[in-house]
CSV table of C-alpha atoms in Angstrom, one decimal:
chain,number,residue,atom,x,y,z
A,1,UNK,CA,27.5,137.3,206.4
A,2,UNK,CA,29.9,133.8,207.6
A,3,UNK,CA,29.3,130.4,208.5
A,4,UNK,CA,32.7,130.0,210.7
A,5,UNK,CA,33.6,126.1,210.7
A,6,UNK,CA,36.0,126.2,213.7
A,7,UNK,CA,37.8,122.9,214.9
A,8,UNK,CA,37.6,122.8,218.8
A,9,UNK,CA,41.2,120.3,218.9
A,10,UNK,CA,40.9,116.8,221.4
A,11,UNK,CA,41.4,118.0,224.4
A,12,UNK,CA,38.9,120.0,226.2
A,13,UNK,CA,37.3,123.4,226.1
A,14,UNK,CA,40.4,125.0,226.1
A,15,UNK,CA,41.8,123.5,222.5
A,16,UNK,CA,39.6,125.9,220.5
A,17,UNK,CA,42.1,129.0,218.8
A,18,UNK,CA,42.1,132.3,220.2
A,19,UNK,CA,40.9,133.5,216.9
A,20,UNK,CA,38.1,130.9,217.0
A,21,UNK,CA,37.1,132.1,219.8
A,22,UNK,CA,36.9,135.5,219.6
A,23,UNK,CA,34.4,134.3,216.2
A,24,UNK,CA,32.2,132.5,218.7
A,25,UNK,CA,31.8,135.4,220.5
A,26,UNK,CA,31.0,137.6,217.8
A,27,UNK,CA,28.3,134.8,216.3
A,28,UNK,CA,24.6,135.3,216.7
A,29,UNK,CA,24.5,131.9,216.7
A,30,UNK,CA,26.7,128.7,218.0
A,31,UNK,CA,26.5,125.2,216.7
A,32,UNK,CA,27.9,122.1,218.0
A,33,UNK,CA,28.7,119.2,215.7
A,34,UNK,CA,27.6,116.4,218.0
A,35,UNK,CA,27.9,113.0,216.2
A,36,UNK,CA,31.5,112.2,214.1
A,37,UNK,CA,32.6,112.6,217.4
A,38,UNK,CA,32.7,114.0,221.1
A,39,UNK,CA,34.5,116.0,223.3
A,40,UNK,CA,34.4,113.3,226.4
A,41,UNK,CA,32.3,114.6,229.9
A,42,UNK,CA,32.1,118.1,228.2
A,43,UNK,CA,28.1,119.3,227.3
A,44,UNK,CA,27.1,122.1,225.3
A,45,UNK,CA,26.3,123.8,228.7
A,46,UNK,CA,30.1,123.7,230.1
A,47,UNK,CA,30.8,124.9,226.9
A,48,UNK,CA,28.8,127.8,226.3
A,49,UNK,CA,30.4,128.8,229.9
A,50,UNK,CA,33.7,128.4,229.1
A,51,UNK,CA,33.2,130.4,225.9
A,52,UNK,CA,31.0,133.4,227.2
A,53,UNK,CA,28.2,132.5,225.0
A,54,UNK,CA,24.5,132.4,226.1
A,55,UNK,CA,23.6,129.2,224.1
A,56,UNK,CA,25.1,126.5,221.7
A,57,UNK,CA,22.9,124.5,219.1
A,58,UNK,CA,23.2,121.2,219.2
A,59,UNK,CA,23.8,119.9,215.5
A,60,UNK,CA,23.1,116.0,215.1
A,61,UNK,CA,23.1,114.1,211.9
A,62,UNK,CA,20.2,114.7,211.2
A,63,UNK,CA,20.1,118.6,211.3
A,64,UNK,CA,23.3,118.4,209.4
A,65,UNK,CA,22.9,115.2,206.9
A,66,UNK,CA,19.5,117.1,205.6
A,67,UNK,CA,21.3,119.9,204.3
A,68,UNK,CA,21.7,122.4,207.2
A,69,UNK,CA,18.8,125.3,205.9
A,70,UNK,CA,18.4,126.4,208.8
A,71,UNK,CA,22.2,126.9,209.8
A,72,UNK,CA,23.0,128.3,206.2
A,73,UNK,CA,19.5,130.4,206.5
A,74,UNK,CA,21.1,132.1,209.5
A,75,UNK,CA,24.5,132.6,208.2
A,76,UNK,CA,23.1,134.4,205.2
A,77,UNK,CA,22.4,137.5,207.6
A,78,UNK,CA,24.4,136.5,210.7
A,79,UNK,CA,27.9,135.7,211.8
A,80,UNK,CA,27.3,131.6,212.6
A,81,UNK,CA,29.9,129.8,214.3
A,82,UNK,CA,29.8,125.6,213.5
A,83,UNK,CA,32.3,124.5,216.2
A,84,UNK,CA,33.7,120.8,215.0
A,85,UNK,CA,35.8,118.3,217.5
A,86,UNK,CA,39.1,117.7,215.9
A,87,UNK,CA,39.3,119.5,212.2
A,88,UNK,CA,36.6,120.8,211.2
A,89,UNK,CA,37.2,119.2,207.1
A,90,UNK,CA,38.3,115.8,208.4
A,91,UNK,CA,34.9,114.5,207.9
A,92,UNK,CA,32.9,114.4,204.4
A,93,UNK,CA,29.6,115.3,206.0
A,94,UNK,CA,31.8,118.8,206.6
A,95,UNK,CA,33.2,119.6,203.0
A,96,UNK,CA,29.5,119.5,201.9
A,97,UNK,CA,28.3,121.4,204.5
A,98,UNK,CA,31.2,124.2,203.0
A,99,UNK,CA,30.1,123.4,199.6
A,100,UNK,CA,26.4,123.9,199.9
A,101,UNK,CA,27.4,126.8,201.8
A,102,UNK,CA,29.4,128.6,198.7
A,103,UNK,CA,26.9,127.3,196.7
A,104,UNK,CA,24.6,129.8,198.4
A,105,UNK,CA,27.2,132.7,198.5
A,106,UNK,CA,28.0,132.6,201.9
A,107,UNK,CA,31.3,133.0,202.8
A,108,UNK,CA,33.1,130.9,204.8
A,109,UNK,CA,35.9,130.7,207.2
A,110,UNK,CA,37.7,127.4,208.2
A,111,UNK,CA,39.8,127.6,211.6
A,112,UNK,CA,41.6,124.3,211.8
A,113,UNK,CA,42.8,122.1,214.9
A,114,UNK,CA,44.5,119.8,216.0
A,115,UNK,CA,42.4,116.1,215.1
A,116,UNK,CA,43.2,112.7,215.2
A,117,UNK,CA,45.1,112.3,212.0
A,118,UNK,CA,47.5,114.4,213.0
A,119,UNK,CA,47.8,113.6,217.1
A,120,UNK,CA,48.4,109.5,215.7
A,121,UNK,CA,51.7,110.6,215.5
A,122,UNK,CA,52.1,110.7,219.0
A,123,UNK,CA,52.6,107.0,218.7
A,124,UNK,CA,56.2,107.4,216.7
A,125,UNK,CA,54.9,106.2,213.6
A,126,UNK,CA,55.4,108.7,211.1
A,127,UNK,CA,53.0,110.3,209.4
A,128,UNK,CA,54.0,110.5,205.8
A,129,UNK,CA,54.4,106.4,206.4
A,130,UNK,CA,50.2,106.4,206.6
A,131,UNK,CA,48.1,105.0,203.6
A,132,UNK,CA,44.1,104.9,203.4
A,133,UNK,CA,42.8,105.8,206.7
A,134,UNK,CA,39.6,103.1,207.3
A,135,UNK,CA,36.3,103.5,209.4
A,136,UNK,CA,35.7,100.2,210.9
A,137,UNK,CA,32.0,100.0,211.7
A,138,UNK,CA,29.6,98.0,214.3
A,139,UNK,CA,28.4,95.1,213.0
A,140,UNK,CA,24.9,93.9,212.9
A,141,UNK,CA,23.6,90.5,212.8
A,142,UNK,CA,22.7,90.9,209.4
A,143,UNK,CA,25.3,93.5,208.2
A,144,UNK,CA,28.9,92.7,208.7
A,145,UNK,CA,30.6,94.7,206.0
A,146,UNK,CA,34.3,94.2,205.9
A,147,UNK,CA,35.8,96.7,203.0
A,148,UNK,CA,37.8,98.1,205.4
A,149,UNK,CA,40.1,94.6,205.4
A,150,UNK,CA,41.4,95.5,201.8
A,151,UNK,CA,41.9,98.8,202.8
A,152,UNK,CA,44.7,97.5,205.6
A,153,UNK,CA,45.3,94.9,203.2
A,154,UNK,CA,46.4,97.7,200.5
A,155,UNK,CA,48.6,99.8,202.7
A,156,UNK,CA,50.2,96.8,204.3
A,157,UNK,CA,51.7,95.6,200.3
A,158,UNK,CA,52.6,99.0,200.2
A,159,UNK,CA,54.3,99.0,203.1
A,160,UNK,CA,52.3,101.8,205.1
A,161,UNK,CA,50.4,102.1,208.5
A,162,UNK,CA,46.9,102.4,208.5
A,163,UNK,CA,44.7,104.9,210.9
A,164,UNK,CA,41.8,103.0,212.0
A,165,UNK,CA,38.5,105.2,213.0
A,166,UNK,CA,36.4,103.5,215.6
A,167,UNK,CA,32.8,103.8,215.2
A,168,UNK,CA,30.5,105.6,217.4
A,169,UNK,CA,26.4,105.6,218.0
A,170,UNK,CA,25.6,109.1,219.1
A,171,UNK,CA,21.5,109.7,218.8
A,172,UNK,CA,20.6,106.4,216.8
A,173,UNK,CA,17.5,105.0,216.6
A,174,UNK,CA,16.8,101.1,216.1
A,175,UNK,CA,14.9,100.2,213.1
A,176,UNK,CA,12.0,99.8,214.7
A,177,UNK,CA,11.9,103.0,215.7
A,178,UNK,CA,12.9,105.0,212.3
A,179,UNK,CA,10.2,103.1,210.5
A,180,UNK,CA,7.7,104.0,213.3
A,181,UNK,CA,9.2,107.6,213.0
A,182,UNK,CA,9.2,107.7,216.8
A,183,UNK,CA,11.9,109.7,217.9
A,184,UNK,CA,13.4,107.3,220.3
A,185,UNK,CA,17.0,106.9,220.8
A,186,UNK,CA,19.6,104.2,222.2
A,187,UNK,CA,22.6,105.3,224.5
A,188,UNK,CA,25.4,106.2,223.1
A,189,UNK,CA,27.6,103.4,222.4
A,190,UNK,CA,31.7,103.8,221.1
A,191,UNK,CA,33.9,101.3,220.1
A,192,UNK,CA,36.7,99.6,221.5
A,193,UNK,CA,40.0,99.2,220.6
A,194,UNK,CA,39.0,95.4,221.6
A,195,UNK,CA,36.0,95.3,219.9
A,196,UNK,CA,37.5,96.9,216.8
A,197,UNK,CA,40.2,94.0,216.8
A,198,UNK,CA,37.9,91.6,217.6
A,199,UNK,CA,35.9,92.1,214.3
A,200,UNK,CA,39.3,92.2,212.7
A,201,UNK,CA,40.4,89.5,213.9
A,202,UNK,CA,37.5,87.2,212.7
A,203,UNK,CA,37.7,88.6,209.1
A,204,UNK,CA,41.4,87.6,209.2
A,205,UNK,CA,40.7,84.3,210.1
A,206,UNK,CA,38.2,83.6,207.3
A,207,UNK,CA,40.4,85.5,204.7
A,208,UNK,CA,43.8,84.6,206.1
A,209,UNK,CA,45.5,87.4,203.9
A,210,UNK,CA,48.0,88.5,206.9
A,211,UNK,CA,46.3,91.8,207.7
A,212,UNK,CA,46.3,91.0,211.2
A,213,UNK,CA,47.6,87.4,212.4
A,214,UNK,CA,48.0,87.2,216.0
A,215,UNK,CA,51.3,88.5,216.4
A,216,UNK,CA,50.8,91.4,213.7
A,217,UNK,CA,52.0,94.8,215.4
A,218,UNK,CA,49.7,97.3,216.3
A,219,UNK,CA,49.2,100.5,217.9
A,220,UNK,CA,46.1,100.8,220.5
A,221,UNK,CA,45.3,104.8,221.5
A,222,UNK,CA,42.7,106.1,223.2
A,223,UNK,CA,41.8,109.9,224.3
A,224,UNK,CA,44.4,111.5,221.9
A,225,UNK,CA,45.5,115.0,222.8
A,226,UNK,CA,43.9,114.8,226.4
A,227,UNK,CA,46.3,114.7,229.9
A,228,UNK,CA,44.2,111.0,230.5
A,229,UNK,CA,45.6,109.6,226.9
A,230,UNK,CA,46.7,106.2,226.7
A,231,UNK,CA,49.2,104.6,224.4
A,232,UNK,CA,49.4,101.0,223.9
A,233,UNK,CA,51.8,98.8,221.3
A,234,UNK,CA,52.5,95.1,220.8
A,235,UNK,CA,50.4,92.6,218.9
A,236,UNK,CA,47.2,92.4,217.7
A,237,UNK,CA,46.8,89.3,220.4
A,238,UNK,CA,48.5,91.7,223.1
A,239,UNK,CA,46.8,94.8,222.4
A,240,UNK,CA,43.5,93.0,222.3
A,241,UNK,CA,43.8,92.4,226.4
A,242,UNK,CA,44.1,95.9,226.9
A,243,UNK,CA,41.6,98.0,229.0
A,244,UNK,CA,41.7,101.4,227.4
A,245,UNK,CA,39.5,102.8,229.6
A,246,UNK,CA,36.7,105.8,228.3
A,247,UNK,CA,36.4,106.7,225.0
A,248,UNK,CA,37.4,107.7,222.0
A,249,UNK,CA,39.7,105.4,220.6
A,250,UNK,CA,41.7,104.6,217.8
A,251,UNK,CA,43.5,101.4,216.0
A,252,UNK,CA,46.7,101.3,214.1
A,253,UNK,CA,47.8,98.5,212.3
A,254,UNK,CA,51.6,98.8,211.8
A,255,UNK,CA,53.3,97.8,208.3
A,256,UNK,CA,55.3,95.1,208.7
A,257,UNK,CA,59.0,97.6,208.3
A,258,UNK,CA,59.1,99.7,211.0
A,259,UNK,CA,62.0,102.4,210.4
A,260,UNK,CA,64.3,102.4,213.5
A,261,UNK,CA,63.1,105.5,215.0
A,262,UNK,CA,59.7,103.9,215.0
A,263,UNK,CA,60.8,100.6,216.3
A,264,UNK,CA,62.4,102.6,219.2
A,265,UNK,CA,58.4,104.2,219.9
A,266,UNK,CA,57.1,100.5,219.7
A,267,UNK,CA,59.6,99.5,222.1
A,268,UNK,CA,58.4,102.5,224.6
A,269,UNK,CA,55.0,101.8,224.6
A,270,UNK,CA,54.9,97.9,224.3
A,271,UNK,CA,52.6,96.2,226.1
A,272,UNK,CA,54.4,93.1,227.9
């Protein structure tokens, strides 16, 4: 039949398209995407409510990282609805999930929403002024990987912004566990825009290559596309105070010419 890959927006249960839906509601079965990111004090409960469905499937990385057979199984005979916070092909894990999917010849429909590389415009900064968006991962004691710095680094020579994805733990397990296979998992954990610039930060000062000096501009955002948004600007040692409150957020490190327009949106949201 069809795998529908819908994109549910940022807001809250009522983002998702009318055509999307009206899809749901036709599906034998409903899957939630529930680790790239989340919907924030929404469960899979309030949403099957809102959408007049009797159950929705949660999908965590691991059902979807090991290839999905039992989703594309489904969707073989059934109408099967994969609903996605934000876009629903913003993430990699997604465009394989569509590939393997034609690769089984099932069709597939793609309803798109809004996501978070779209709503960064809300900032000012415009969006055909973006380079390489970057994830900027939790570091470990013994893993502090920092590719993302040459990233930045790259779009600031060119003279573009850069979109900074903030990692989140959803469902992880410690070590310990995974090599015990016991299926024990820590709370979920997302990161700040603090935290985020605090790891910045400390690369900067052992690489000093002026991806984020103290007084660098930045953008810090948090809860894009929800009435509770919050949109911070100043520099990196300004933004860094900030309390952005819940989660999600989101980091943007400016280039260093603004046009005027976008000046005048740094100016509205400075933080002083």
């Amino acid at each position: 039949m069809v795998l529908w890959m819908i994109g549910l927006g940022l807001g809250d249960e009522g983002d998702i398209s009318v055509k999307g839906l009206k899809a749901v509601q036709r599906s034998a079965f409903v899957y939630l995407e529930a680790y790239t990111s989340i919907l924030p004090g929404l469960d899979r409960e309030t949403l099957a409510a809102a959408y007049g469905v009797s159950e929705i499937i949660e999908a965590d990385r691991e059902l979807v990282e090991s290839g999905c057979e039992e989703m594309l199984d489904r969707a073989k005979d059934n109408e099967v609805s994969f609903l996605v916070v934000g876009d629903p092909l913003c993430a990699t894990t997604h465009t394989d999930l569509w590939l393997r999917a034609r690769q089984k010849d099932i069709a597939v429909q793609v309803l798109h929403n809004a996501s978070v590389m779209n709503a960064v415009a809300s900032c000012g900064l415009q969006l055909y002024r973006f380079g390489e968006t970057v994830s900027i991962p939790y570091w470990l004691d013994d893993w502090r990987p920092d590719s993302w710095y040459d990233k930045i680094l790259k779009n600031k020579k060119a003279g573009l912004h850069t979109l900074c994805l903030l990692d989140i733990k959803v469902k992880e397990q410690t070590v310990e566990n995974l090599m015990r296979g016991r299926k024990i998992y820590e709370p979920p954990r997302f990161m700040t825009v603090r935290q985020a610039l605090d790891q910045l930060c400390k690369v900067e000062k052992d690489r000093q290559e002026g991806v984020a000096p103290s007084d660098a501009m930045c953008f810090g955002l948090a809860r894009l596309g929800r009435e509770d948004q919050v949109i911070r600007a100043g520099t990196v040692e300004k933004i860094a105070e900030v309390d952005f409150g819940g989660p999600l957020h989101s980091l943007v490190i400016c280039a260093e010419e603004l046009h005027e327009l976008e000046q005048e949106f740094v100016d509205f949201y400075r933080q002083e």
